Coordinates of N, CA and C in Angstrom, one line a residue:
Chain M
N1 N 7.5 -15.2 -13.8 CA 6.2 -14.9 -12.8 C 5.8 -13.7 -13.2
A2 N 4.6 -13.3 -13.4 CA 4.0 -11.9 -13.8 C 3.6 -11.2 -12.5
G3 N 3.2 -12.1 -11.5 CA 3.3 -11.3 -10.0 C 1.6 -11.0 -10.0
V4 N 1.4 -9.8 -9.5 CA -0.1 -9.2 -9.6 C -0.5 -8.4 -11.0
T5 N -1.7 -9.1 -11.4 CA -2.0 -8.1 -12.8 C -3.4 -7.8 -12.6
Q6 N -3.8 -6.6 -12.7 CA -4.9 -6.3 -12.7 C -5.6 -5.8 -13.9
T7 N -7.2 -5.9 -14.6 CA -7.6 -5.7 -15.6 C -8.9 -5.1 -15.1
P8 N -9.2 -3.7 -15.9 CA -8.5 -3.1 -16.9 C -7.3 -2.1 -16.1
K9 N -6.6 -1.2 -17.3 CA -5.8 -0.3 -16.5 C -6.7 1.2 -16.6
F10 N -7.3 1.3 -17.5 CA -8.3 2.6 -17.1 C -9.8 2.3 -17.7
R11 N -10.5 3.0 -17.1 CA -11.7 3.1 -17.0 C -12.6 4.2 -17.1
V12 N -13.4 4.7 -17.7 CA -14.3 5.6 -17.7 C -16.0 5.1 -17.7
L13 N -16.7 5.4 -16.4 CA -17.8 5.2 -16.3 C -18.6 6.3 -15.9
K14 N -20.0 6.1 -16.7 CA -21.2 6.7 -16.2 C -21.9 6.5 -14.9
T15 N -22.3 7.8 -14.2 CA -22.8 7.5 -12.9 C -24.3 6.6 -13.0
G16 N -23.8 5.5 -11.9 CA -25.1 4.6 -12.3 C -24.6 3.0 -12.8
Q17 N -23.5 3.3 -13.6 CA -23.1 1.8 -14.3 C -22.4 1.0 -13.2
S18 N -22.3 -0.1 -13.9 CA -21.5 -1.3 -13.0 C -20.5 -1.7 -13.7
M19 N -19.7 -2.0 -13.0 CA -18.3 -2.8 -13.8 C -17.3 -3.8 -12.7
T20 N -16.8 -4.4 -13.0 CA -15.9 -5.4 -12.3 C -14.7 -5.0 -12.7
L21 N -13.6 -5.1 -11.7 CA -12.2 -5.3 -11.7 C -11.3 -6.5 -11.3
L22 N -10.7 -6.9 -12.0 CA -10.0 -8.1 -11.8 C -8.7 -7.9 -11.5
C23 N -8.5 -9.0 -10.5 CA -6.9 -8.9 -9.7 C -6.6 -10.6 -9.9
A24 N -5.6 -10.8 -10.4 CA -4.9 -12.0 -10.5 C -3.7 -12.1 -10.3
Q25 N -3.4 -13.1 -9.4 CA -1.6 -13.2 -8.8 C -1.5 -15.0 -9.0
D26 N -0.2 -14.9 -9.3 CA 0.4 -16.3 -9.9 C 1.8 -16.5 -8.6
M27 N 1.7 -16.1 -7.5 CA 2.5 -16.1 -6.5 C 1.9 -17.3 -5.4
N28 N 0.6 -17.9 -5.7 CA 0.3 -18.7 -4.5 C 0.2 -18.1 -3.2
H29 N -0.3 -16.8 -3.4 CA -0.5 -16.1 -1.9 C -1.7 -16.3 -1.7
E30 N -2.0 -16.9 -0.3 CA -3.1 -16.6 0.3 C -4.0 -15.6 0.5
Y31 N -3.8 -14.3 0.8 CA -4.2 -12.9 1.4 C -4.3 -12.4 0.0
M32 N -5.2 -11.4 -0.3 CA -5.3 -10.6 -1.1 C -6.4 -9.5 -0.9
Y33 N -6.0 -8.4 -1.1 CA -6.4 -6.9 -0.7 C -6.9 -6.0 -2.1
W34 N -8.2 -5.0 -1.8 CA -8.3 -4.0 -2.6 C -8.2 -2.8 -1.8
Y35 N -7.1 -2.0 -2.3 CA -6.9 -0.5 -1.8 C -7.5 0.4 -2.9
R36 N -7.6 1.8 -2.6 CA -8.1 3.0 -3.3 C -7.2 3.8 -2.5
Q37 N -6.5 4.2 -3.9 CA -5.6 5.5 -3.8 C -6.1 7.3 -4.1
D38 N -6.1 7.9 -3.1 CA -6.9 9.3 -3.5 C -5.8 10.2 -3.2
P39 N -5.8 11.3 -3.7 CA -4.8 12.5 -3.5 C -4.7 12.7 -1.9
G40 N -3.6 12.9 -1.2 CA -3.6 13.2 0.2 C -4.4 12.2 1.2
M41 N -4.6 11.4 0.8 CA -5.2 10.0 1.6 C -4.2 8.6 1.8
G42 N -3.3 8.4 1.1 CA -2.5 7.2 0.9 C -3.4 6.3 0.3
L43 N -3.1 5.1 0.7 CA -3.9 3.8 0.5 C -5.0 3.3 1.6
R44 N -6.2 3.2 0.8 CA -7.1 2.6 1.9 C -7.7 1.5 1.4
L45 N -7.9 0.9 2.5 CA -8.6 -0.8 2.3 C -9.8 -0.7 2.1
I46 N -10.2 -1.6 1.1 CA -11.5 -1.7 0.7 C -12.3 -3.1 1.1
H47 N -11.6 -4.0 0.8 CA -11.8 -5.3 1.2 C -10.9 -6.2 1.2
Y48 N -10.8 -7.2 1.8 CA -9.7 -8.2 1.5 C -10.1 -9.5 1.7
S49 N -9.2 -10.3 1.6 CA -9.6 -11.8 1.5 C -8.6 -12.8 2.2
V50 N -8.4 -13.6 3.0 CA -7.6 -14.5 3.5 C -7.7 -15.7 3.0
G51 N -8.3 -16.1 2.2 CA -8.5 -17.2 1.4 C -9.6 -17.8 0.6
E52 N -9.4 -18.7 -0.3 CA -10.4 -18.7 -1.4 C -11.9 -19.3 -0.5
G53 N -12.8 -18.0 -1.3 CA -14.1 -18.5 -0.4 C -14.6 -17.5 0.6
T54 N -13.5 -16.6 1.0 CA -13.8 -15.9 2.4 C -13.3 -14.5 1.8
T55 N -14.2 -13.3 2.3 CA -13.9 -12.1 2.4 C -14.3 -11.6 3.6
A56 N -13.9 -10.4 3.6 CA -14.1 -9.4 4.7 C -14.1 -7.9 4.3
K57 N -14.8 -6.8 5.2 CA -14.9 -5.7 4.9 C -13.5 -5.1 5.3
G58 N -12.9 -4.0 4.7 CA -12.0 -3.0 5.1 C -12.6 -2.0 5.7
E59 N -11.6 -0.6 5.7 CA -11.9 0.6 6.1 C -13.2 1.4 5.3
V60 N -12.9 1.1 4.1 CA -14.3 2.0 3.2 C -14.9 0.9 2.2
P61 N -15.4 0.3 2.7 CA -16.3 -0.9 1.8 C -17.6 -0.4 1.2
D62 N -18.3 0.6 1.5 CA -19.3 0.8 1.0 C -19.4 0.9 -0.4
G63 N -20.4 0.8 -1.2 CA -20.8 0.9 -2.8 C -19.8 -0.1 -3.2
Y64 N -18.7 -1.4 -2.6 CA -18.2 -2.2 -3.6 C -18.6 -3.5 -2.8
N65 N -18.4 -4.6 -3.7 CA -18.3 -5.8 -3.4 C -17.6 -6.6 -4.0
V66 N -17.0 -8.1 -3.4 CA -15.8 -8.4 -3.8 C -16.1 -10.3 -4.0
S67 N -15.4 -10.7 -4.5 CA -15.9 -12.5 -4.6 C -14.2 -12.9 -4.9
R68 N -13.9 -13.8 -4.0 CA -12.8 -14.9 -4.3 C -13.0 -16.2 -4.6
L69 N -13.4 -16.5 -5.8 CA -14.2 -17.9 -6.2 C -12.6 -18.8 -6.3
K70 N -11.8 -18.4 -6.8 CA -10.4 -19.0 -7.2 C -9.5 -18.2 -6.1
K71 N -8.3 -19.3 -5.6 CA -7.3 -18.7 -4.9 C -6.7 -17.6 -6.0
Q72 N -6.2 -17.5 -7.1 CA -5.4 -16.6 -7.7 C -6.2 -15.4 -8.3
N73 N -7.6 -15.3 -7.9 CA -8.4 -14.3 -8.7 C -9.0 -13.6 -7.0
F74 N -9.2 -12.2 -7.4 CA -10.1 -11.3 -6.2 C -10.7 -10.3 -7.3
L75 N -11.9 -10.3 -7.5 CA -12.9 -9.3 -8.2 C -13.3 -8.6 -7.1
L76 N -13.4 -7.2 -7.7 CA -14.1 -6.2 -7.0 C -15.0 -5.7 -8.1
G77 N -16.4 -5.3 -7.2 CA -17.1 -4.9 -8.1 C -17.9 -3.4 -7.5
L78 N -18.6 -2.7 -8.7 CA -19.1 -1.5 -8.1 C -20.6 -1.6 -8.8
E79 N -21.5 -1.7 -7.7 CA -22.8 -2.3 -8.5 C -23.6 -0.7 -9.4
S80 N -23.3 0.3 -8.8 CA -23.8 1.5 -9.2 C -23.0 2.8 -8.9
A81 N -21.8 2.7 -10.2 CA -21.0 3.7 -9.7 C -21.3 5.2 -9.5
A82 N -20.6 5.9 -8.4 CA -21.1 7.3 -8.2 C -19.3 8.1 -8.4
P83 N -19.6 9.5 -8.7 CA -18.6 10.2 -9.0 C -17.3 10.0 -7.7
S84 N -18.0 9.8 -6.4 CA -17.0 9.7 -5.4 C -16.2 8.5 -5.3
Q85 N -16.5 7.6 -6.3 CA -15.5 6.3 -6.6 C -14.8 6.5 -7.4
T86 N -14.5 7.8 -8.4 CA -13.5 8.1 -9.1 C -11.9 8.3 -7.9
S87 N -11.0 7.0 -8.3 CA -9.8 6.9 -7.8 C -8.8 5.9 -8.5
V88 N -7.7 5.8 -7.9 CA -7.0 4.7 -8.6 C -6.9 3.5 -7.6
Y89 N -7.3 2.3 -8.4 CA -7.7 1.1 -7.4 C -6.2 0.1 -7.6
F90 N -5.9 -0.2 -6.2 CA -4.9 -1.3 -6.4 C -5.1 -2.6 -5.6
C91 N -4.7 -3.7 -6.6 CA -4.8 -4.9 -5.8 C -3.5 -5.3 -5.3
A92 N -3.5 -5.9 -4.2 CA -2.4 -6.5 -3.7 C -2.4 -7.8 -2.9
S93 N -1.5 -8.6 -2.9 CA -1.5 -9.7 -2.2 C -0.3 -10.0 -1.3
S94 N -0.4 -10.9 -0.4 CA 0.9 -11.6 0.4 C 0.7 -13.0 0.9
R95 N 1.9 -13.4 1.3 CA 1.7 -14.9 1.4 C 0.7 -15.4 2.3
G96 N 0.5 -15.0 3.5 CA -0.7 -15.0 4.3 C 0.2 -16.2 5.4
Q97 N 0.8 -15.3 6.5 CA 1.5 -16.2 7.7 C 0.9 -15.1 8.7
V98 N 1.1 -15.9 9.9 CA 1.3 -15.3 11.2 C 2.1 -14.0 11.4
R99 N 3.2 -14.0 10.8 CA 4.3 -13.1 10.7 C 3.9 -12.4 9.5
N100 N 3.7 -11.1 9.4 CA 3.4 -10.0 8.4 C 4.6 -10.1 7.4
T101 N 4.2 -10.3 6.4 CA 5.1 -10.1 5.0 C 4.8 -9.1 3.8
E102 N 5.6 -9.1 2.7 CA 5.8 -8.1 1.9 C 4.4 -8.1 1.3
A103 N 3.7 -7.2 0.9 CA 2.5 -7.0 -0.1 C 2.7 -6.6 -1.4
F104 N 2.5 -7.4 -2.4 CA 2.8 -7.2 -3.4 C 1.9 -6.6 -4.3
F105 N 1.6 -5.4 -5.0 CA 0.9 -4.7 -5.6 C 0.9 -4.9 -7.2
G106 N -0.7 -4.9 -7.8 CA -0.6 -4.8 -8.9 C -0.5 -3.3 -9.6
Q107 N -0.5 -2.8 -10.8 CA -0.4 -1.7 -11.6 C -1.2 -0.6 -11.5
G108 N -2.6 -0.8 -11.0 CA -3.3 -0.3 -10.8 C -4.3 0.2 -11.8
T109 N -6.0 0.4 -11.5 CA -6.4 0.8 -12.6 C -7.0 2.0 -12.2
R110 N -7.0 2.9 -12.8 CA -7.6 4.0 -12.8 C -9.1 4.3 -13.5
L111 N -10.0 4.8 -12.7 CA -11.3 4.7 -12.8 C -11.8 5.9 -12.8
T112 N -12.6 6.8 -13.4 CA -13.1 8.0 -13.5 C -14.6 7.4 -13.6
V113 N -15.2 8.1 -13.0 CA -17.0 8.2 -12.9 C -17.4 9.8 -13.3
V114 N -18.1 9.6 -14.3 CA -18.8 11.2 -14.6 C -20.0 11.1 -14.7
Chain L
G1 N -9.3 1.9 15.8 CA -8.4 1.0 14.8 C -7.0 1.8 14.6
E2 N -6.1 1.3 14.1 CA -5.0 2.0 13.9 C -4.9 3.4 13.0
N3 N -4.0 4.4 13.4 CA -3.9 5.7 12.6 C -2.3 5.8 12.4
V4 N -2.2 6.2 11.1 CA -0.9 6.6 11.0 C -0.6 7.7 10.1
E5 N 0.1 8.7 11.0 CA 0.5 10.2 10.5 C 1.5 10.3 9.4
Q6 N 1.8 10.8 8.6 CA 3.2 10.8 7.8 C 3.7 12.2 7.8
H7 N 4.8 12.8 7.9 CA 5.5 14.1 7.6 C 6.8 14.0 6.9
P8 N 6.9 15.2 6.3 CA 6.1 16.2 5.7 C 5.1 15.3 4.4
S9 N 4.4 16.3 3.9 CA 3.8 15.7 2.7 C 4.5 15.9 1.7
T10 N 5.5 17.2 1.4 CA 6.4 17.4 0.3 C 7.6 17.3 0.9
L11 N 8.9 17.1 0.3 CA 10.0 17.1 0.9 C 11.0 17.6 -0.8
S12 N 11.4 19.0 -0.7 CA 12.4 18.9 -1.7 C 14.1 18.9 -1.0
V13 N 14.7 18.1 -2.0 CA 16.1 18.1 -1.4 C 17.2 18.3 -2.6
Q14 N 18.3 18.7 -2.3 CA 19.4 18.8 -3.5 C 19.9 17.1 -3.4
E15 N 20.1 16.9 -4.7 CA 21.0 15.8 -5.1 C 22.2 15.8 -3.9
G16 N 22.5 14.6 -3.3 CA 23.6 14.4 -2.5 C 23.1 14.7 -0.8
D17 N 22.4 15.5 -1.1 CA 21.7 15.8 0.4 C 20.7 14.7 1.1
S18 N 20.6 14.5 2.3 CA 19.9 13.5 3.0 C 18.4 13.8 3.3
A19 N 17.5 13.2 3.1 CA 16.0 13.3 3.1 C 15.5 12.3 4.4
V20 N 14.8 13.1 5.3 CA 14.0 12.1 6.5 C 12.4 12.2 6.5
I21 N 11.8 11.0 6.9 CA 10.2 11.3 6.5 C 9.9 10.7 7.8
K22 N 9.0 11.0 8.2 CA 8.6 10.7 9.9 C 6.9 10.3 10.1
C23 N 7.2 9.0 10.7 CA 5.5 8.4 10.6 C 5.2 8.2 12.3
T24 N 4.2 8.4 12.7 CA 3.7 8.1 14.0 C 2.5 7.2 13.8
Y25 N 2.3 6.2 14.8 CA 1.3 5.4 14.9 C 0.4 5.3 15.9
S26 N -1.0 4.7 16.2 CA -1.5 5.0 17.3 C -1.5 3.8 18.1
D27 N -1.7 2.4 17.4 CA -1.6 1.3 18.4 C -0.7 0.7 18.6
S28 N -0.2 0.7 19.8 CA 1.1 0.1 20.4 C 1.3 -1.4 20.4
A29 N 0.2 -2.0 19.7 CA 0.4 -3.6 19.4 C 1.0 -3.5 17.9
S30 N 1.1 -2.7 17.2 CA 1.3 -2.4 16.1 C 3.4 -3.2 16.3
N31 N 3.5 -4.0 14.9 CA 4.8 -4.7 15.3 C 5.1 -4.6 13.8
Y32 N 4.9 -4.3 12.7 CA 5.4 -4.6 11.6 C 4.9 -3.2 10.4
F33 N 6.3 -2.7 10.2 CA 6.4 -1.2 9.6 C 7.0 -1.2 8.3
P34 N 6.4 -1.3 7.0 CA 6.9 -1.4 6.0 C 7.0 0.1 5.2
W35 N 8.1 0.3 4.4 CA 8.0 1.6 3.5 C 7.7 1.2 2.0
Y36 N 7.1 1.8 1.9 CA 6.8 1.8 0.1 C 7.0 2.8 -0.6
K37 N 7.4 2.8 -1.8 CA 8.1 3.5 -2.9 C 6.9 3.8 -4.1
Q38 N 6.6 4.9 -4.8 CA 5.8 4.6 -5.8 C 6.3 5.9 -6.9
E39 N 6.9 5.3 -8.0 CA 7.0 6.3 -8.8 C 5.7 6.8 -9.6
L40 N 5.8 8.0 -10.1 CA 4.6 8.2 -11.1 C 4.1 7.5 -12.1
G41 N 3.0 7.2 -11.8 CA 2.3 6.3 -12.3 C 2.1 4.7 -12.5
K42 N 3.1 4.4 -11.4 CA 3.7 3.1 -11.2 C 3.1 2.5 -9.7
R43 N 3.2 1.0 -9.6 CA 2.8 0.9 -8.5 C 3.6 0.8 -7.3
P44 N 2.9 1.1 -5.9 CA 3.6 0.8 -4.7 C 4.7 -0.3 -4.7
Q45 N 5.9 -0.2 -4.4 CA 7.1 -1.1 -4.2 C 7.7 -1.2 -2.7
L46 N 7.9 -2.1 -2.3 CA 8.3 -2.3 -1.1 C 9.6 -1.7 -1.0
I47 N 10.2 -1.1 -0.2 CA 11.9 -0.5 -0.3 C 12.6 -1.4 1.1
I48 N 12.1 -1.2 2.1 CA 12.4 -1.5 3.5 C 11.5 -1.6 4.4
D49 N 11.5 -2.9 5.4 CA 10.7 -2.9 6.4 C 11.3 -3.0 7.7
I50 N 10.4 -2.9 9.0 CA 11.2 -3.1 10.2 C 10.1 -4.0 10.7
R51 N 10.6 -4.7 12.0 CA 9.7 -5.3 12.9 C 10.1 -4.7 14.2
S52 N 9.1 -4.9 15.1 CA 9.3 -4.3 16.6 C 10.1 -4.5 17.4
N53 N 10.8 -5.9 17.1 CA 11.9 -6.2 18.0 C 13.3 -5.7 17.5
V54 N 13.1 -4.8 16.6 CA 14.4 -4.1 15.8 C 14.1 -2.7 15.8
G55 N 15.3 -2.0 16.4 CA 15.4 -0.4 16.6 C 15.8 0.3 15.4
E56 N 16.7 -0.2 14.2 CA 17.2 0.0 13.2 C 17.7 -0.9 12.1
K57 N 17.1 -0.6 10.9 CA 17.8 -1.7 9.7 C 18.1 -0.5 8.6
K58 N 19.0 -1.2 8.0 CA 19.8 -0.2 6.9 C 19.8 -1.3 5.5
D59 N 19.7 -0.7 4.7 CA 19.9 -1.1 3.2 C 20.3 -0.1 2.4
Q60 N 21.9 -0.4 2.2 CA 22.7 0.7 1.4 C 22.5 2.3 1.7
R61 N 21.7 3.0 0.8 CA 21.7 4.5 1.5 C 20.2 4.6 2.1
I62 N 19.4 3.3 2.2 CA 18.4 3.7 3.1 C 18.3 3.1 4.3
A63 N 17.7 3.9 5.4 CA 17.5 3.4 6.7 C 16.3 3.4 7.3
V64 N 16.2 2.7 8.3 CA 14.6 3.0 8.9 C 14.9 2.5 10.2
T65 N 14.4 3.6 11.1 CA 14.3 3.6 12.6 C 13.1 3.7 13.2
L66 N 13.0 2.9 14.7 CA 11.9 2.6 15.1 C 11.8 3.3 16.6
N67 N 10.8 4.0 17.1 CA 11.1 4.1 18.4 C 9.7 3.9 19.1
K68 N 9.2 2.6 19.8 CA 8.4 2.0 20.2 C 7.7 2.9 21.5
T69 N 8.6 3.6 22.3 CA 8.2 4.1 23.2 C 7.5 5.1 22.7
A70 N 7.9 6.0 21.6 CA 7.3 7.2 21.2 C 6.4 6.6 20.2
K71 N 6.3 5.6 19.7 CA 5.4 5.3 18.6 C 5.6 5.9 17.5
H72 N 6.9 6.1 16.8 CA 6.9 6.6 15.7 C 8.6 6.0 14.9
F73 N 8.4 5.8 13.6 CA 9.5 5.4 12.9 C 9.7 6.3 12.0
S74 N 11.0 6.0 11.2 CA 11.5 7.1 10.2 C 12.0 6.8 9.1
L75 N 12.1 7.2 8.1 CA 12.8 6.8 6.5 C 13.9 7.6 6.4
H76 N 15.0 7.4 6.3 CA 16.4 8.4 6.4 C 16.7 7.7 4.8
I77 N 17.0 8.6 3.8 CA 17.6 8.3 2.4 C 18.9 9.2 2.5
T78 N 20.3 8.6 2.4 CA 21.1 9.5 2.0 C 21.9 9.8 1.0
E79 N 22.7 10.6 0.5 CA 23.2 10.6 -0.7 C 21.9 10.6 -1.6
T80 N 21.0 11.4 -1.7 CA 19.9 11.3 -2.5 C 20.3 11.5 -3.9
Q81 N 19.6 10.7 -5.0 CA 20.1 10.9 -6.3 C 18.5 11.4 -7.2
P82 N 18.5 11.6 -8.3 CA 17.3 12.0 -8.8 C 16.3 10.8 -9.1
E83 N 16.7 9.6 -9.2 CA 15.9 8.5 -9.1 C 15.2 8.2 -7.7
D84 N 15.4 8.9 -6.9 CA 14.9 8.8 -5.5 C 13.4 9.5 -5.4
S85 N 13.4 10.6 -6.5 CA 12.1 11.3 -6.5 C 10.7 10.7 -6.9
A86 N 10.2 10.4 -5.9 CA 9.0 9.7 -5.9 C 7.9 10.0 -4.5
V87 N 6.8 9.1 -4.7 CA 6.1 9.3 -3.5 C 6.4 8.3 -2.5
Y88 N 6.7 8.4 -1.1 CA 6.9 7.2 -0.2 C 5.9 7.1 0.9
F89 N 5.2 6.0 1.2 CA 4.4 5.6 2.0 C 4.8 4.6 3.2
C90 N 4.7 5.1 4.4 CA 4.8 4.2 5.6 C 3.6 3.5 5.8
A91 N 3.9 2.5 6.4 CA 2.2 1.7 6.6 C 2.6 1.0 8.4
A92 N 1.9 0.5 8.7 CA 1.6 -0.3 10.0 C 0.8 -1.4 10.2
S93 N 1.3 -2.1 10.8 CA 0.4 -3.4 10.9 C 0.5 -4.0 12.3
I94 N -0.9 -4.6 12.7 CA -0.5 -5.2 14.3 C -0.7 -6.6 13.7
P95 N -0.3 -7.5 14.9 CA -0.4 -8.6 14.7 C -1.9 -9.4 14.5
D96 N -1.7 -10.6 13.8 CA -3.2 -11.1 13.7 C -4.2 -10.6 13.0
S97 N -3.6 -9.6 11.9 CA -4.6 -9.1 11.5 C -4.7 -9.2 9.9
W98 N -3.8 -10.3 9.5 CA -4.4 -10.8 8.1 C -3.4 -10.1 7.4
G99 N -2.4 -9.5 7.8 CA -1.6 -8.6 6.5 C -2.2 -7.3 6.4
K100 N -3.4 -6.6 7.3 CA -4.0 -5.5 6.7 C -2.6 -4.4 6.9
L101 N -2.9 -3.6 6.1 CA -1.9 -2.2 6.4 C -2.5 -1.1 6.5
Q102 N -2.0 -0.3 7.5 CA -2.5 0.9 7.7 C -1.5 2.0 7.3
F103 N -1.8 2.8 6.2 CA -0.8 3.5 5.2 C -1.0 4.9 5.4
G104 N 0.2 5.8 5.9 CA 0.3 7.0 6.1 C 0.2 7.6 4.6
A105 N -0.1 9.1 4.9 CA -1.3 10.0 3.6 C 0.4 9.7 2.4
G106 N 1.6 9.6 2.9 CA 2.4 9.8 1.7 C 3.5 11.2 1.6
T107 N 4.5 11.0 1.4 CA 5.6 12.1 0.9 C 6.0 12.3 -0.4
Q108 N 5.5 13.3 -1.1 CA 6.3 13.2 -2.3 C 7.7 14.1 -2.4
V109 N 8.6 13.1 -2.4 CA 9.9 13.6 -2.6 C 10.6 14.1 -3.8
V110 N 11.1 15.3 -3.9 CA 11.6 15.9 -5.3 C 13.2 16.0 -5.1
V111 N 14.1 15.4 -5.6 CA 15.5 15.4 -5.9 C 16.1 16.4 -6.8
T112 N 16.5 17.5 -6.8 CA 16.8 18.7 -7.6 C 18.1 18.4 -7.7
P113 N 18.5 18.2 -9.2 CA 20.2 18.3 -9.6 C 20.8 19.3 -9.0

């Protein structure tokens, strides 16, 4: 099993450009998440999904959109990139039970917006 | 919503000594407290977790303690080794929150030989 895989690993965007980050998991997990990691701020939740076809806003959703058309994939979109979106983005998944369980993270995407 | 504070932000220890990282949380309903280790350039990985019905949990050189009354929990690493150098994150989660985690800001641990 590959676990959680993110594509791409690195990207440089110009202000105003758009892009999509792809997250794929092969563990049949119900729940998936997108976090961003900035120095001194830990990981902050952008959006999450509790199942195929469902998405919800997290702590810092502005400027991002998501979609979960297939259970194994969770896409994060930036419609018009801004320098404030320069960050490391992590996707994560978990089994999805009433009792909280381990979240498995992807390897991260380092995004720079110039 | 839940707020998690983590201290210290950096911790330098000599190899063989112990390291302690402390976190406090705001929502008394929180019942799940994982700790993640992130090596430089790598993904966060779970090293230990504790649930609110338990006061302490150990796994070899790592232990976590939970004080529900004071709303704080701590990570203890004994006999530190150079491979323990990493950023450690605490997190908290409330019931029925679809596994959402509120993370602390992280602690950079440096173990010097």
